[in-house]
Short mmCIF file of C-alpha atoms and ligand atoms in Angstrom, two decimals:
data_model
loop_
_atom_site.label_atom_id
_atom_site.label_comp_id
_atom_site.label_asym_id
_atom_site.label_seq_id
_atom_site.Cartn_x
_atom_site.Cartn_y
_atom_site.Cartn_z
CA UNK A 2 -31.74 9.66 -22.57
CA UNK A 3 -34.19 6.90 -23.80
CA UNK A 4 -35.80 4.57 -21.53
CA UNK A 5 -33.97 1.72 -22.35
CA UNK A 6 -30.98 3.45 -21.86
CA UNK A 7 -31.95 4.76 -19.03
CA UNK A 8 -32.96 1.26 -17.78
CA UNK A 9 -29.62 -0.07 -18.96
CA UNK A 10 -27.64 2.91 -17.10
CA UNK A 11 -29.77 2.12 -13.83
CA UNK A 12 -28.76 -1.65 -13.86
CA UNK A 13 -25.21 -0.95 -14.42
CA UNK A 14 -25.48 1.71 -11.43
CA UNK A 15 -27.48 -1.25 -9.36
CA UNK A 16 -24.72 -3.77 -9.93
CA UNK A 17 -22.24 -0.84 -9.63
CA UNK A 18 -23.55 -0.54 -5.99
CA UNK A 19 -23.35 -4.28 -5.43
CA UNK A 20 -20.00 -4.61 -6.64
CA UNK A 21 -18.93 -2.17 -4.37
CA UNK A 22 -20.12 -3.32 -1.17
CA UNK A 23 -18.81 -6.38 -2.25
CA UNK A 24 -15.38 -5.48 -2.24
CA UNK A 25 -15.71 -3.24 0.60
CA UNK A 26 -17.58 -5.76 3.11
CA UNK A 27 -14.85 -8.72 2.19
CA UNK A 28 -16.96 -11.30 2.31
CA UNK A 29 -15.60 -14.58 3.63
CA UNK A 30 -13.15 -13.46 5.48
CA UNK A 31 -12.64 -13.69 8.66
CA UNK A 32 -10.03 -13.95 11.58
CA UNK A 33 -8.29 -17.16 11.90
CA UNK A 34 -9.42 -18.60 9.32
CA UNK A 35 -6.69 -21.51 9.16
CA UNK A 36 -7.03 -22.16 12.94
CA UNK A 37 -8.24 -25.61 11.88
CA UNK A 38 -6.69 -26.24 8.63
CA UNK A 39 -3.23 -24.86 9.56
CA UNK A 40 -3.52 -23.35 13.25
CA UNK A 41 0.38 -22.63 13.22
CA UNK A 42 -0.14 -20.35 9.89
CA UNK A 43 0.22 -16.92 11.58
CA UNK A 44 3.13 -18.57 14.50
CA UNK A 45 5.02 -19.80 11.07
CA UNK A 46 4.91 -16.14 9.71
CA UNK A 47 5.58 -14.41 12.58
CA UNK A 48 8.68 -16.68 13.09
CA UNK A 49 10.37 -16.44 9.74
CA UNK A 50 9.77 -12.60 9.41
CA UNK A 51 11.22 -11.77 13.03
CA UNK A 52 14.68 -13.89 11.59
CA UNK A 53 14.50 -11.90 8.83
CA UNK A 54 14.08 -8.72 10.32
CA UNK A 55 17.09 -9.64 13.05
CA UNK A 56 19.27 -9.63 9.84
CA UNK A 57 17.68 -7.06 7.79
CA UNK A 58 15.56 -4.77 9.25
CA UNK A 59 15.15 -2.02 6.79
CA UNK A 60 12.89 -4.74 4.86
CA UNK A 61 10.42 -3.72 6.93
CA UNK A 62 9.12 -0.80 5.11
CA UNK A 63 9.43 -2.72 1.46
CA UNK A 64 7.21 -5.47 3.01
CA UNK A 65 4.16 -3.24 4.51
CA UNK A 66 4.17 -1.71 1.35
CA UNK A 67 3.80 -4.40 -0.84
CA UNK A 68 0.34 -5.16 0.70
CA UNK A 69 -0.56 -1.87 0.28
CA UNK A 70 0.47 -2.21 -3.49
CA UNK A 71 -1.30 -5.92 -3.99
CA UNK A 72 -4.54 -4.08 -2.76
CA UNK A 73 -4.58 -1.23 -4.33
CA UNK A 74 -3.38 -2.52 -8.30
CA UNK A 75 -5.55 -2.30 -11.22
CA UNK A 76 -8.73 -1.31 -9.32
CA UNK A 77 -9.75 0.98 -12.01
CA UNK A 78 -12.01 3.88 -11.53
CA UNK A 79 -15.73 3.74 -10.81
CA UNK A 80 -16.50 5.72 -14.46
CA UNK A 81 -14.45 2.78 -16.36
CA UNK A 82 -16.52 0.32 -14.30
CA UNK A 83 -19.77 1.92 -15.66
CA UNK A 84 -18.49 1.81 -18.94
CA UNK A 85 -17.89 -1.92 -18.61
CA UNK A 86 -13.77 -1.68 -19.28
CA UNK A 87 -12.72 -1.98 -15.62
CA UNK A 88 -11.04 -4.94 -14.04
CA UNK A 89 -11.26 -5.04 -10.49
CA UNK A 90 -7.89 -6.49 -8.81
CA UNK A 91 -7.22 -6.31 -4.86
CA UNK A 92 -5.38 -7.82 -2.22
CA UNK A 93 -4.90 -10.97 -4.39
CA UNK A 94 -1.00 -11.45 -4.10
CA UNK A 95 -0.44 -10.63 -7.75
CA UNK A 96 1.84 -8.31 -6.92
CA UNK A 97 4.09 -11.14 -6.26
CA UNK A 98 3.57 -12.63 -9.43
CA UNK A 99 6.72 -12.63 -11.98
CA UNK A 100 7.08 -11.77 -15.49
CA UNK A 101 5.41 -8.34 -16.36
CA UNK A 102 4.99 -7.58 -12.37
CA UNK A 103 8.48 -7.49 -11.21
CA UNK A 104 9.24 -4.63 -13.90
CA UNK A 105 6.17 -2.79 -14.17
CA UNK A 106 6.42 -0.88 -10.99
CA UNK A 107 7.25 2.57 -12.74
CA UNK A 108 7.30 4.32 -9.81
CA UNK A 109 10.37 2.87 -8.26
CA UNK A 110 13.89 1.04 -8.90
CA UNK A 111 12.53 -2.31 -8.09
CA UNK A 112 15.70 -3.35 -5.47
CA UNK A 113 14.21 -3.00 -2.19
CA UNK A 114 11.21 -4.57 -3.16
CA UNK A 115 13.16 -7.72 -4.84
CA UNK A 116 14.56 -7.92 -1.58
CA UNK A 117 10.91 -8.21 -0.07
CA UNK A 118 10.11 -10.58 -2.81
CA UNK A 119 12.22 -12.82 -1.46
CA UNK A 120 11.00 -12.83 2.07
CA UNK A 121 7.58 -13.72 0.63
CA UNK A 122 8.65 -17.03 -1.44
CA UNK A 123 10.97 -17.59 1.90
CA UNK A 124 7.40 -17.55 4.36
CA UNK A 125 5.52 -19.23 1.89
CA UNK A 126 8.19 -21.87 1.82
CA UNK A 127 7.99 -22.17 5.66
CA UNK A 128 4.03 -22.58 5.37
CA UNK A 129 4.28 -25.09 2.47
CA UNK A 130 6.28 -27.24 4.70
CA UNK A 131 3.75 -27.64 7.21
CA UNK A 132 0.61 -27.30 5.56
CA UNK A 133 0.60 -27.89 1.87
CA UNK A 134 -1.46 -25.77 -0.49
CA UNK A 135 -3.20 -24.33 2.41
CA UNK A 136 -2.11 -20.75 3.37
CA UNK A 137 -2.43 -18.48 0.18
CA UNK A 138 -0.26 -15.50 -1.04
CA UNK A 139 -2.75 -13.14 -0.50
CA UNK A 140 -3.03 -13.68 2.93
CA UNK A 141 1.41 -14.04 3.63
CA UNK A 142 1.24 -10.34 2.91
CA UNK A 143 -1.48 -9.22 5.03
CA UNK A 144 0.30 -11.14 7.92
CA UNK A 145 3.12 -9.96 6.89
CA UNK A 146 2.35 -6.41 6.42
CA UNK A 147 1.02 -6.40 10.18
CA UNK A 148 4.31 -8.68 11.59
CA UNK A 149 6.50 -5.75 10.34
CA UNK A 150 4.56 -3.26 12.27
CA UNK A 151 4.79 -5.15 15.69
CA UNK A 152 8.53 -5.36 14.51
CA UNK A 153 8.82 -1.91 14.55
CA UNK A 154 7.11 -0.92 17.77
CA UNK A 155 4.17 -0.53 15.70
CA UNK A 156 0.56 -1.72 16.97
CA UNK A 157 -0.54 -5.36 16.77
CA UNK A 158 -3.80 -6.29 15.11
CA UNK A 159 -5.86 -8.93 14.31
CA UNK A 160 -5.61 -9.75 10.90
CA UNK A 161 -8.57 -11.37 8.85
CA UNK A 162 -7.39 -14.35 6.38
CA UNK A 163 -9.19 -16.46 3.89
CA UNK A 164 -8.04 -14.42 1.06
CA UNK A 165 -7.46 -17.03 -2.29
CA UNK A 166 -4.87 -15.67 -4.90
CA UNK A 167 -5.64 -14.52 -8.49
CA UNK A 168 -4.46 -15.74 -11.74
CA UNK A 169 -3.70 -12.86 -13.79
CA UNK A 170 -0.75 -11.90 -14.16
CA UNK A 171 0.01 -9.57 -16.98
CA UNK A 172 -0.31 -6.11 -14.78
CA UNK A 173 2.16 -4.38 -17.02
CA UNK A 174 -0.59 -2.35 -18.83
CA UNK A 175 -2.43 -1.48 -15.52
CA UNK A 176 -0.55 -0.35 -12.94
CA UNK A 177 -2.58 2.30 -11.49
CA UNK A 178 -1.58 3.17 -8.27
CA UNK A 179 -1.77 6.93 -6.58
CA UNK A 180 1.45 8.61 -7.31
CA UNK A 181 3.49 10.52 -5.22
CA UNK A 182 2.50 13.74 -6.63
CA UNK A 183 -0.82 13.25 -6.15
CA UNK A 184 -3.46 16.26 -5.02
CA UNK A 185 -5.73 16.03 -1.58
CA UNK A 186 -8.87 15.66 -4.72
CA UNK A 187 -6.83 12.78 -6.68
CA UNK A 188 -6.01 10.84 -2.87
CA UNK A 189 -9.53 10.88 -1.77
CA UNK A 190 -11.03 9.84 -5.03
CA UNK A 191 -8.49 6.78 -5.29
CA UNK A 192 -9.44 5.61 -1.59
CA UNK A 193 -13.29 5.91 -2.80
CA UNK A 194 -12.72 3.88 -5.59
CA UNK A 195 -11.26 1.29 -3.33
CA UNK A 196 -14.66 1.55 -0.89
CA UNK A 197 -11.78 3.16 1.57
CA UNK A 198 -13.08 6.42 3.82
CA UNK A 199 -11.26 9.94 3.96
CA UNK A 200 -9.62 8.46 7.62
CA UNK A 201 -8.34 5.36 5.71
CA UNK A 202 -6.48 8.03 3.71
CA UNK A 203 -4.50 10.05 6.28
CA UNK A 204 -4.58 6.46 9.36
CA UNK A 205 -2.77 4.53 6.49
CA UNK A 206 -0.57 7.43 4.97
CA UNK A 207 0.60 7.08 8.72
CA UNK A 208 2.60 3.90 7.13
CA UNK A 209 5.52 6.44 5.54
CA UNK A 210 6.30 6.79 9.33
CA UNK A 211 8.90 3.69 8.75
CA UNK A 212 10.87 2.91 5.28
CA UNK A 213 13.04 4.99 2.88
CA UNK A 214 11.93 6.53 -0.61
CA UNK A 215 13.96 7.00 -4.13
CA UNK A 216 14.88 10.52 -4.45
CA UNK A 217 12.83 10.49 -8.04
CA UNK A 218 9.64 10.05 -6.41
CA UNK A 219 10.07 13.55 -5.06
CA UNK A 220 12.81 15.31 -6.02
CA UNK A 221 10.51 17.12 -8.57
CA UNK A 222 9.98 19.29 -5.07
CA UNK A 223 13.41 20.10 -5.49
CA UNK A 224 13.92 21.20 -8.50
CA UNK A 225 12.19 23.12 -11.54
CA UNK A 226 9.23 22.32 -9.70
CA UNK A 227 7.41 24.65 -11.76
CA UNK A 228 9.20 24.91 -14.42
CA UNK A 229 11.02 27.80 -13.93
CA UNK A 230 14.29 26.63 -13.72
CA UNK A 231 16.72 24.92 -11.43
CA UNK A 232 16.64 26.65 -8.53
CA UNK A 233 12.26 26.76 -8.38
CA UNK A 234 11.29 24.75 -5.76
CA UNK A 235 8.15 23.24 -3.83
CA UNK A 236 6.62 26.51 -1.65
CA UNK A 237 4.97 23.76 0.55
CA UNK A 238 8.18 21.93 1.14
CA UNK A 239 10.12 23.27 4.77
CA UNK A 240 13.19 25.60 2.63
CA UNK A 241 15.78 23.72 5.37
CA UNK A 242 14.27 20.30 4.70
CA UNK A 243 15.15 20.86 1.25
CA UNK A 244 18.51 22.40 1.69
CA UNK A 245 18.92 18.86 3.06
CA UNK A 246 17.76 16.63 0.96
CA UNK A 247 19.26 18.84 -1.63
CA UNK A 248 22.49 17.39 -0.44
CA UNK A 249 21.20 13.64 -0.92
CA UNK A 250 19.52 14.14 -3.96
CA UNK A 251 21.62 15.89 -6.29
CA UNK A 252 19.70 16.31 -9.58
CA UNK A 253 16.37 15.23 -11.11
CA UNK A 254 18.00 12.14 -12.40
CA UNK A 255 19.21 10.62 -9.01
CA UNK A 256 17.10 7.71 -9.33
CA UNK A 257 19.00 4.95 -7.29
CA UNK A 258 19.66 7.42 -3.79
CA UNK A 259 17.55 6.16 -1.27
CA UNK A 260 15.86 8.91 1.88
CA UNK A 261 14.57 8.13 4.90
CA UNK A 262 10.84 8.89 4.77
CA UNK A 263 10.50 9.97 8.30
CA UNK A 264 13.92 10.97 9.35
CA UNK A 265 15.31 10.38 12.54
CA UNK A 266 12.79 7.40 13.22
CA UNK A 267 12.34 5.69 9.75
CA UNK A 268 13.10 2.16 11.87
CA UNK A 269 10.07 3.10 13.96
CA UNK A 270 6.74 2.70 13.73
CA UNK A 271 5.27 5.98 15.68
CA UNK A 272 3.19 9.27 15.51
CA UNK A 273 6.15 11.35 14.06
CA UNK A 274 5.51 11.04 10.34
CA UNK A 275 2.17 13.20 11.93
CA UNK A 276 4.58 15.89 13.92
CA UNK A 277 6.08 16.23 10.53
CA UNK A 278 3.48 17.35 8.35
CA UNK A 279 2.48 20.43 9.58
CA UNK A 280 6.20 21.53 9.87
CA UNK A 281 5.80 20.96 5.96
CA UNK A 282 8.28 18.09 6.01
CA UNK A 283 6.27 15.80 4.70
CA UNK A 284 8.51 14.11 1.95
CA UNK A 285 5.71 13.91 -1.00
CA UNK A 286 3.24 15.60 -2.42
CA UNK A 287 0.58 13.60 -1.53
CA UNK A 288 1.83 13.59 2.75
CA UNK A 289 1.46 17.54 2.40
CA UNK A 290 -1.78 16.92 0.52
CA UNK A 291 -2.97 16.13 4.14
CA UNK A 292 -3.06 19.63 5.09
CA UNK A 293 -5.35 20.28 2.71
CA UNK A 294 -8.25 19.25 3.67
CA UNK A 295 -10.42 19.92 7.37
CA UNK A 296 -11.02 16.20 7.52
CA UNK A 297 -7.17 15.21 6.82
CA UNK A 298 -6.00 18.13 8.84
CA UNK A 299 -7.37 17.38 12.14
CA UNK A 300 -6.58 14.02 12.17
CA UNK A 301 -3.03 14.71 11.44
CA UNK A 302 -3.03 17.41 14.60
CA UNK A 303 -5.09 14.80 16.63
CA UNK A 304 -2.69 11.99 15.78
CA UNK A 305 0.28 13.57 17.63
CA UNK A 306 -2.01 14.33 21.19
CA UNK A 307 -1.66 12.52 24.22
CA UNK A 308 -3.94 9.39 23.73
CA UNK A 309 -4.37 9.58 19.76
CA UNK A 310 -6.08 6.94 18.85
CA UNK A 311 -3.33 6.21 15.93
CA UNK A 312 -2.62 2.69 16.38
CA UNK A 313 -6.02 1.91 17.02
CA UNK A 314 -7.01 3.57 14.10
CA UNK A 315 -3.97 1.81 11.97
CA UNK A 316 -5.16 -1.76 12.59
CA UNK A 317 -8.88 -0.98 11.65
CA UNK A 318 -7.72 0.86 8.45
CA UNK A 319 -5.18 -1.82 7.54
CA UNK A 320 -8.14 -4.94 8.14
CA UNK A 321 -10.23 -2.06 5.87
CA UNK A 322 -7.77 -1.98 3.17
CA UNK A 323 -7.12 -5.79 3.27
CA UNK A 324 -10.85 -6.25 2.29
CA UNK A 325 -10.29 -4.77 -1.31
CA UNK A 326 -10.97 -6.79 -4.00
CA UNK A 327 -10.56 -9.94 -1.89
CA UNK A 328 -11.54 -13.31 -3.44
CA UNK A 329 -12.88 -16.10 -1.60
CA UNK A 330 -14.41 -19.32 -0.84
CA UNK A 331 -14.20 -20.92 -5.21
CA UNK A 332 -12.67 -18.02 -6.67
CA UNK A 333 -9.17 -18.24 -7.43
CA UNK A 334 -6.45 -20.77 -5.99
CA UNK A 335 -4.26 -20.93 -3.42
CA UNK A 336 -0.53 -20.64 -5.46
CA UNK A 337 2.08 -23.39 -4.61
CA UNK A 338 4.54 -20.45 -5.38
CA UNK A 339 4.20 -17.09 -4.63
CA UNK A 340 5.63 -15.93 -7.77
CA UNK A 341 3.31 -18.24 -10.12
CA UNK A 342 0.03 -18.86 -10.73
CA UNK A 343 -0.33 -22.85 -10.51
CA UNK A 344 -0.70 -25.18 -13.56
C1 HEM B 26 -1.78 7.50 0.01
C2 HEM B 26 -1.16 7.18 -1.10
C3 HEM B 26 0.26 6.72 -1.12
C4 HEM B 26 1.21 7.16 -1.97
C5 HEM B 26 1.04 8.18 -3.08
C6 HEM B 26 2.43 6.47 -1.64
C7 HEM B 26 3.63 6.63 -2.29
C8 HEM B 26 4.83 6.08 -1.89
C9 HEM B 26 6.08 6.29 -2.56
C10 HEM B 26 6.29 7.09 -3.83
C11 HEM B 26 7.04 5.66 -1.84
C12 HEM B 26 8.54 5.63 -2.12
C13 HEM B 26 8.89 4.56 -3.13
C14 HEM B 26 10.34 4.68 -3.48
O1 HEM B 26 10.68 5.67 -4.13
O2 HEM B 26 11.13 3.79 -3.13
C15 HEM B 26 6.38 5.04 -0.73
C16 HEM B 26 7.02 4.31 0.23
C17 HEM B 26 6.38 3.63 1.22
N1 HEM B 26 5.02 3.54 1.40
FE1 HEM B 26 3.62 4.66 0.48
N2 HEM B 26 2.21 5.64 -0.59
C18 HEM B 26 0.89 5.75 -0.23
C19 HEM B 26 0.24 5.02 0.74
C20 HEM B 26 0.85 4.06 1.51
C21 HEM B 26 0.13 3.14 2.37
C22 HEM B 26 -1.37 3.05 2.51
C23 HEM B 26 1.07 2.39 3.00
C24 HEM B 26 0.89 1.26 3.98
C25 HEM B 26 0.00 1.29 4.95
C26 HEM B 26 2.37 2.84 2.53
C27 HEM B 26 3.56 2.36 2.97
C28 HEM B 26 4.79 2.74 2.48
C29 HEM B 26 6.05 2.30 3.05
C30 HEM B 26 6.23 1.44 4.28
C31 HEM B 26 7.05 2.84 2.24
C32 HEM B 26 8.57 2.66 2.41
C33 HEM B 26 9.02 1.54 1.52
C34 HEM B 26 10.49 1.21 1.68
O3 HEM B 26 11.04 1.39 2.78
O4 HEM B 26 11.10 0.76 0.70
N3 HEM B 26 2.18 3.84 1.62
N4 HEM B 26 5.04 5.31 -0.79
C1 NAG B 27 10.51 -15.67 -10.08
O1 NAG B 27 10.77 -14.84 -8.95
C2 NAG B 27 11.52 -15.46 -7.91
C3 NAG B 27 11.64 -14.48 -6.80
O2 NAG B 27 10.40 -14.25 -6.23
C4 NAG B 27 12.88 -15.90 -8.44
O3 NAG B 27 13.57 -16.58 -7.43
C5 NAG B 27 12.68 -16.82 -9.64
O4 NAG B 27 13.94 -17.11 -10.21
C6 NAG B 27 11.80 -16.16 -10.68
N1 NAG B 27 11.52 -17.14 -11.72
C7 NAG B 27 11.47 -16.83 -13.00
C8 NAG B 27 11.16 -17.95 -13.95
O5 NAG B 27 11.69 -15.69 -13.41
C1 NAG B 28 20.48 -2.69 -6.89
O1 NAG B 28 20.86 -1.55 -7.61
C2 NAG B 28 22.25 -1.34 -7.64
C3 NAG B 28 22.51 -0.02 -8.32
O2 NAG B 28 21.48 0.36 -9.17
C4 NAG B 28 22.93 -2.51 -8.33
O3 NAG B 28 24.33 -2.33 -8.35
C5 NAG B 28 22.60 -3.79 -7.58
O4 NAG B 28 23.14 -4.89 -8.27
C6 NAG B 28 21.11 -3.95 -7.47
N1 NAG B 28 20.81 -5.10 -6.62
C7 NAG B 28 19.91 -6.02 -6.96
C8 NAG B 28 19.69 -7.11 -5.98
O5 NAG B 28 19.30 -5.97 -8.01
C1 NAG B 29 -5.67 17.36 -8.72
O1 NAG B 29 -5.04 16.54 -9.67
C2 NAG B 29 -5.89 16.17 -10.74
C3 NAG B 29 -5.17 15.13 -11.58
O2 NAG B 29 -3.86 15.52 -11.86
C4 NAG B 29 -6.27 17.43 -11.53
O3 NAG B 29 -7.11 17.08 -12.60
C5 NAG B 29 -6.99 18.39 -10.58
O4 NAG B 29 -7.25 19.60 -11.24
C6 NAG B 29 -6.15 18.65 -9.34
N1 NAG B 29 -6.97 19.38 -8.38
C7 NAG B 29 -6.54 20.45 -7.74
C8 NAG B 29 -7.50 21.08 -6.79
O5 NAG B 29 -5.44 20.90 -7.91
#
């Protein structure tokens, strides 16, 4: 390598470093952040999403994920950032933005979420009434996201705000987020990337303990998993779970059946997606992936003890993971509509 090369490598690696603590020490935001400018903000979310969850509570699960997805879009891998290509994204609310975004989730029918979409422009509507141009989409999911656990029995938390929404909004070609088939290696590298720990991973996989999935996202487990014809299945997968879900997922091209996640107590928010795992009913690839590691492992034994620190845990990983990519103080806008950027 040549000096200057070298030099030029070193910088990038410098700024690399930067960038990184950047996005992982969310600067600028803080908790309560509108308790001056809008001090009812969190009271007006709270309010619209407990009506909405009195008349459809199965949103719940659609709506904690869709944080999960804002944050965790188009952060692209630390080698692309090196090579000057990446595009760092995060919890920016342009997963609620229309056009290309509404479509270009590949990994699911987009019906529940379009459901959840809904809720979103409904909040923001609430918000807008009170305190114009104030609250931004960024931060209606992250209140959001934690309003749906309390709805569910789930731990409350404080949430940090101050989040300001970005103006891209042709994700089509960069959808990147970990799929459901996705190795213990490929899980821990993706959380990295994101400035998220190895206990982010297996606290926030703890969200699949409420919600329902698409058969297609793992009914590869359930047939020709190898390639060896029909009847090969997943060797990690509990032979009675699948005999069941065999019966809800008929073929490989069910792609509109829907599963509870964590069966028997998909409403709730509580340790048993944990009790689950090492039965080997975890329902993908990447909740078995858990076992995998010693790290992952004993947290998901730990997690299911008398006084686990789970919930704790939860609300420090989900403040964690609403850090990535946030933008602040003069960067972006706040939106007038959730599902637009302004003019
Ligand atoms: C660790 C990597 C993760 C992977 C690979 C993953 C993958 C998936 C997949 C494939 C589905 C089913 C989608 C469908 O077919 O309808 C799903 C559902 C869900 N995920 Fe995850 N997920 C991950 C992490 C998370 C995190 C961090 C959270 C939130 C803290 C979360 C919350 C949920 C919820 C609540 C649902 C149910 C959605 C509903 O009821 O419609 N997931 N996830
Ligand atoms: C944008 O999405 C919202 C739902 O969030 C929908 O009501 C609206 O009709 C959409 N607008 C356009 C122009 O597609
Ligand atoms: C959801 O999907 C079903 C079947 O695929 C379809 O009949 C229904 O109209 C869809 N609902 C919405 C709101 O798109
Ligand atoms: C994990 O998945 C990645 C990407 O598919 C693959 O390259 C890697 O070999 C896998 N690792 C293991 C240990 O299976």
């Amino acid at each position: 390598m040549g000096s200057q090369k070298f030099l030029a490598c070193f910088f990038l690696h410098f700024f690399l470093l930067l960038l990184v603590f950047r996005l992982s020490v969310g600067q600028g935001l803080r908790i309560g952040f509108y308790s001056t400018t809008c001090p009812n903000a969190e009271a007006i979310v709270k309010k619209s999403i407990d009506q909405v969850m009195a008349v459809a509570p199965s949103l719940a699960g659609p709506l904690l994920r869709m944080h999960f997805h804002d944050c965790f879009i188009r952060v692209n891998n630390l080698p692309h950032l090196v090579c000057g290509s990446g595009n760092v994204l995060g919890c920016d609310g342009s997963i609620l933005l229309n056009s290309s975004t509404h479509q270009a989730e590949k990994d699911a029918i987009p019906n529940l979420s379009l459901r959840g979409y809904g809720t979103i422009d409904r909040v923001k509507s609430a918000l807008e009434k009170e305190c114009p141009g104030i609250v931004s989409c960024a931060d209606v999911l992250a209140i959001v996201a934690r309003d749906v656990v309390v709805a569910t029995k789930g731990p409350y938390y404080e949430v940090e705000t101050g989040r300001r929404d970005g103006r891209v909004s042709n994700l089509a070609d960069a959808n990147n987020l970990l799929p459901p088939f996705a190795n213990i290696t490929t899980l821990k590298l993706g959380f990295q990337a994101r400035g998220l720990s190895v206990k982010d991973l297996v606290v926030l996989s703890g969200g699949h303990t409420i919600g329902t999935s698409h058969c297609s996202s793992f009914s590869n487990r359930l047939y020709d998993f190898s390639g060896k014809g029909e009847t090969d299945t997943d060797p990690t997968l509990d032979p009675n779970y699948i005999i069941r879900l065999k019966t809800r997922c008929r073929s490989l091209s069910d792609t509109t059946t829907l599963v509870e996640m964590d069966p028997g107590s998909f409403k709730t928010f509580d340790t048993s997606y944990y009790a689950l795992l090492p039965k080997r009913r975890g329902l993908f690839q990447s909740d078995a992936a858990l076992l995998d590691d010693s790290e992952t492992r004993a947290y998901v034994h730990e997690a299911t003890t008398d006084g686990s620190s789970f919930f704790k845990d939860f609300g420090v990983s989900m403040v964690n993971m609403g850090r990535i990519g946030a933008l602040t103080s003069s960067q972006g806008e706040i939106r007038r509509v959730c599902y637009n950027v302004n003019y």
